[in-house]
Short mmCIF file of C-alpha atoms in Angstrom, two decimals:
data_model
loop_
_atom_site.label_atom_id
_atom_site.label_comp_id
_atom_site.label_asym_id
_atom_site.label_seq_id
_atom_site.Cartn_x
_atom_site.Cartn_y
_atom_site.Cartn_z
CA GLN C 94 21.76 -63.05 -70.45
CA GLN C 95 19.54 -66.81 -71.03
CA GLN C 96 22.11 -69.32 -70.12
CA VAL C 97 21.68 -73.09 -70.50
CA LYS C 98 24.33 -75.21 -68.40
CA GLN C 99 24.77 -78.12 -69.65
CA SER C 100 26.87 -80.97 -68.08
CA PRO C 101 29.35 -82.71 -68.38
CA GLN C 102 31.04 -82.15 -71.12
CA SER C 103 32.72 -85.17 -72.68
CA LEU C 104 31.09 -88.32 -71.17
CA ILE C 105 32.94 -91.47 -72.31
CA VAL C 106 29.87 -94.82 -71.44
CA GLN C 107 30.65 -98.36 -71.79
CA LYS C 108 28.29 -100.72 -74.50
CA GLY C 109 25.47 -101.27 -72.47
CA GLY C 110 25.67 -98.85 -69.55
CA ILE C 111 23.76 -95.98 -68.65
CA SER C 112 24.87 -91.94 -70.00
CA ILE C 113 23.11 -88.83 -68.36
CA ILE C 114 23.27 -85.64 -69.30
CA ASN C 115 22.44 -82.29 -67.28
CA CYS C 116 20.92 -79.23 -68.20
CA ALA C 117 19.82 -76.25 -66.20
CA TYR C 118 17.37 -73.90 -67.83
CA GLU C 119 16.89 -69.98 -66.48
CA ASN C 120 13.88 -69.48 -68.72
CA THR C 121 10.59 -70.12 -66.69
CA ALA C 122 8.21 -68.77 -69.82
CA PHE C 123 7.78 -71.94 -71.98
CA ASP C 124 7.67 -74.98 -70.84
CA TYR C 125 9.35 -77.16 -73.36
CA PHE C 126 12.84 -79.02 -73.33
CA PRO C 127 14.32 -80.16 -76.46
CA TRP C 128 17.33 -82.17 -76.52
CA TYR C 129 19.21 -82.80 -79.73
CA GLN C 130 21.84 -85.38 -81.77
CA GLN C 131 24.82 -84.32 -83.69
CA PHE C 132 27.02 -86.17 -85.76
CA PRO C 133 29.84 -85.47 -86.66
CA GLY C 134 29.90 -82.99 -90.68
CA LYS C 135 26.03 -82.83 -90.25
CA GLY C 136 23.26 -80.53 -88.46
CA PRO C 137 21.86 -81.10 -84.75
CA ALA C 138 18.75 -83.29 -84.92
CA LEU C 139 15.65 -83.03 -82.73
CA LEU C 140 15.92 -86.61 -80.47
CA ILE C 141 13.48 -86.30 -78.12
CA ALA C 142 11.88 -82.97 -76.35
CA ILE C 143 8.84 -82.65 -73.01
CA ARG C 144 6.62 -80.15 -71.85
CA PRO C 145 6.37 -80.85 -67.85
CA ASP C 146 3.28 -81.47 -67.22
CA VAL C 147 4.76 -84.44 -67.05
CA SER C 148 7.85 -84.92 -64.63
CA GLU C 149 9.20 -87.84 -67.51
CA LYS C 150 9.18 -88.72 -70.84
CA LYS C 151 10.84 -91.84 -72.45
CA GLU C 152 11.37 -92.79 -76.87
CA GLY C 153 12.97 -96.55 -76.37
CA ARG C 154 16.70 -95.87 -74.64
CA PHE C 155 15.94 -92.62 -74.20
CA THR C 156 13.92 -90.81 -71.21
CA ILE C 157 14.05 -87.06 -70.14
CA SER C 158 13.52 -86.35 -66.69
CA PHE C 159 11.85 -83.08 -65.97
CA ASN C 160 13.00 -81.75 -62.18
CA LYS C 161 11.09 -78.14 -62.30
CA SER C 162 11.21 -77.29 -58.70
CA ALA C 163 14.98 -77.22 -59.05
CA LYS C 164 14.93 -75.74 -63.11
CA GLN C 165 16.76 -78.89 -64.02
CA PHE C 166 16.23 -81.82 -67.03
CA SER C 167 18.08 -84.72 -67.90
CA LEU C 168 19.16 -86.84 -70.56
CA HIS C 169 19.34 -90.49 -70.23
CA ILE C 170 19.81 -93.17 -72.42
CA MET C 171 20.14 -96.93 -71.70
CA ASP C 172 22.07 -99.46 -73.16
CA SER C 173 24.04 -97.33 -74.70
CA GLN C 174 25.39 -98.30 -77.82
CA PRO C 175 28.32 -97.30 -79.70
CA GLY C 176 25.94 -95.80 -82.88
CA ASP C 177 25.05 -92.77 -79.59
CA SER C 178 28.41 -92.18 -80.01
CA ALA C 179 27.50 -87.81 -80.81
CA THR C 180 27.17 -84.31 -79.56
CA TYR C 181 23.92 -83.38 -77.60
CA PHE C 182 22.89 -80.15 -77.14
CA CYS C 183 19.81 -79.64 -74.14
CA ALA C 184 18.28 -76.34 -74.85
CA GLU C 185 14.81 -73.97 -73.95
CA PRO C 186 12.85 -71.16 -75.52
CA ASP C 187 13.77 -67.55 -74.97
CA ASN C 188 11.70 -65.44 -73.67
CA ALA C 189 9.61 -64.74 -76.61
CA GLY C 190 8.95 -68.34 -77.44
CA ASN C 191 10.60 -67.50 -80.76
CA MET C 192 13.88 -69.55 -80.80
CA LEU C 193 15.95 -71.75 -79.14
CA THR C 194 18.79 -70.80 -76.69
CA PHE C 195 21.50 -73.98 -76.74
CA GLY C 196 23.70 -75.76 -73.84
CA GLY C 197 26.99 -76.01 -75.02
CA GLY C 198 27.13 -79.84 -75.75
CA THR C 199 28.06 -83.38 -73.98
CA ARG C 200 30.35 -85.03 -76.91
CA LEU C 201 29.59 -88.66 -76.17
CA MET C 202 31.66 -91.75 -76.08
CA VAL C 203 30.18 -95.60 -76.63
CA LYS C 204 33.05 -97.94 -75.93
CA PRO C 205 33.01 -100.81 -77.32
CA GLY W 816 14.39 -80.83 -101.41
CA ALA W 817 13.36 -82.52 -99.17
CA GLY W 818 14.92 -81.18 -95.48
CA VAL W 819 18.01 -77.80 -95.51
CA SER W 820 19.82 -77.58 -97.81
CA GLN W 821 23.07 -75.03 -97.49
CA SER W 822 25.52 -73.65 -99.99
CA PRO W 823 28.49 -73.77 -100.29
CA SER W 824 29.41 -76.49 -97.89
CA ASN W 825 33.33 -75.51 -97.44
CA LYS W 826 34.43 -72.49 -98.16
CA VAL W 827 37.97 -70.89 -97.82
CA THR W 828 38.60 -67.28 -98.22
CA GLU W 829 42.20 -65.33 -97.03
CA LYS W 830 40.86 -62.34 -94.93
CA GLY W 831 39.27 -59.33 -95.26
CA LYS W 832 36.83 -60.71 -98.12
CA ASP W 833 33.30 -60.95 -97.92
CA VAL W 834 31.22 -64.32 -98.08
CA GLU W 835 27.63 -64.88 -98.38
CA LEU W 836 26.13 -68.07 -96.94
CA ARG W 837 22.82 -69.12 -98.83
CA CYS W 838 20.36 -71.66 -96.85
CA ASP W 839 17.13 -72.34 -98.83
CA PRO W 840 14.48 -73.65 -95.77
CA ILE W 841 12.21 -76.58 -95.75
CA SER W 842 9.14 -75.56 -98.22
CA GLY W 843 6.32 -73.80 -96.11
CA HIS W 844 8.92 -73.12 -93.03
CA THR W 845 8.12 -69.80 -92.73
CA ALA W 846 10.65 -69.68 -89.66
CA LEU W 847 14.55 -68.95 -90.12
CA TYR W 848 17.27 -68.99 -88.01
CA TRP W 849 21.41 -68.71 -88.68
CA TYR W 850 23.04 -70.07 -85.49
CA ARG W 851 27.60 -70.15 -85.78
CA GLN W 852 28.98 -73.11 -84.24
CA SER W 853 33.12 -73.14 -83.51
CA LEU W 854 35.08 -76.06 -83.55
CA GLY W 855 33.86 -77.96 -80.35
CA GLN W 856 31.75 -75.64 -79.24
CA GLY W 857 28.20 -74.99 -78.57
CA LEU W 858 25.54 -73.55 -80.77
CA GLU W 859 25.48 -69.61 -80.98
CA PHE W 860 21.97 -67.73 -82.25
CA LEU W 861 22.33 -65.10 -84.54
CA ILE W 862 19.74 -64.29 -86.15
CA TYR W 863 15.80 -64.79 -86.66
CA PHE W 864 13.72 -64.45 -89.70
CA GLN W 865 9.63 -64.76 -89.41
CA GLY W 866 8.55 -64.64 -92.97
CA ASN W 867 11.13 -61.84 -94.76
CA SER W 868 11.17 -59.93 -91.20
CA ALA W 869 14.19 -59.95 -88.64
CA PRO W 870 12.95 -59.49 -85.50
CA ASP W 871 15.25 -60.50 -83.51
CA LYS W 872 19.22 -59.56 -84.92
CA SER W 873 20.17 -59.53 -81.09
CA GLY W 874 23.20 -62.15 -82.46
CA LEU W 875 24.56 -60.60 -84.79
CA PRO W 876 28.37 -60.34 -83.54
CA SER W 877 29.64 -57.59 -85.39
CA ASP W 878 27.92 -55.12 -88.11
CA ARG W 879 29.86 -56.79 -90.66
CA PHE W 880 27.08 -59.71 -90.19
CA SER W 881 24.27 -59.03 -91.86
CA ALA W 882 21.61 -61.62 -93.02
CA GLU W 883 18.08 -61.22 -95.38
CA ARG W 884 15.48 -63.65 -96.37
CA THR W 885 13.66 -62.63 -100.07
CA GLY W 886 9.81 -64.41 -100.99
CA GLY W 887 9.40 -65.74 -97.59
CA SER W 888 12.38 -68.26 -98.65
CA VAL W 889 15.73 -68.35 -99.33
CA SER W 890 18.06 -66.66 -96.93
CA THR W 891 21.82 -65.47 -97.51
CA LEU W 892 24.32 -64.59 -94.44
CA THR W 893 26.48 -62.03 -95.30
CA ILE W 894 29.91 -61.63 -93.47
CA GLN W 895 31.78 -58.52 -94.49
CA ARG W 896 35.65 -57.95 -94.07
CA THR W 897 36.37 -61.39 -92.29
CA GLN W 898 38.56 -62.15 -89.89
CA GLN W 899 40.32 -65.23 -88.68
CA GLU W 900 37.52 -65.81 -85.54
CA ASP W 901 34.86 -66.01 -87.56
CA SER W 902 35.57 -69.53 -88.81
CA ALA W 903 33.03 -71.65 -88.10
CA VAL W 904 30.07 -73.70 -89.00
CA TYR W 905 27.31 -71.77 -90.26
CA LEU W 906 24.42 -73.45 -89.21
CA CYS W 907 20.94 -73.03 -90.71
CA ALA W 908 17.52 -74.65 -89.23
CA SER W 909 13.70 -73.46 -90.00
CA SER W 910 10.62 -74.70 -88.57
CA PHE W 911 6.68 -74.27 -89.20
CA GLY W 912 5.64 -70.89 -88.09
CA ALA W 913 7.76 -69.81 -84.40
CA GLY W 914 8.84 -73.20 -84.19
CA GLY W 915 11.54 -72.54 -82.39
CA GLY W 916 10.01 -71.85 -78.79
CA THR W 917 8.20 -74.62 -79.05
CA GLY W 918 8.42 -77.05 -81.99
CA GLU W 919 10.94 -78.46 -83.84
CA LEU W 920 13.73 -76.82 -85.87
CA PHE W 921 15.06 -78.72 -88.78
CA PHE W 922 19.01 -78.14 -89.51
CA GLY W 923 20.92 -77.89 -92.52
CA GLU W 924 24.64 -79.87 -92.89
CA GLY W 925 26.03 -76.16 -92.02
CA SER W 926 28.74 -74.29 -94.30
CA ARG W 927 32.22 -74.56 -92.97
CA LEU W 928 34.32 -70.97 -92.64
CA THR W 929 38.03 -71.44 -92.73
CA VAL W 930 39.02 -67.74 -92.82
CA LEU W 931 42.96 -68.41 -93.34
#
């Protein structure tokens, strides 16, 4: 069964620090790796995604780094803010490219 | 509406009762997905629709779970003879085309089900 292994499960960072979340994937049929952000009481929303014709994608304070040989990708949040406190999910497409399999989630808390 | 709409937002039921959860996707989105999120846990895939057909039902936990989609739009997830382990937030998402694999999923806010 396809799995996406995400770590850590929870993370506490001081305001202004760097938050790093890692994911290891299995399926290589589709090169598309998104991160979703979920606030309490809300559904997840796409934060940033990478198509690995590049090894890194940056949008503002959020960066995805991709390591194809290691089958890993990570999310870096620079200058973390209390408003970034949320649960973050990585995901990968299934073999048919029809749906996403999500990691177990990382609960991030950014302390003021 | 502009986003994915789910109802009810909260449902409390007694063990053994049947429940229906509704999802109204974004207009024009052909793909629709149901996921389940238990307290503090990840997103568990349940079922996927492309139009009115469900090519992938592999995630449904048991035969007590069923789902349908009519008119390529609204979907209903039905849980028969509910059990306490069914308590979770049921999330619906939609996408344009088979966006789940290579594009963006748009999620609703979920239906929180509590089985007493």
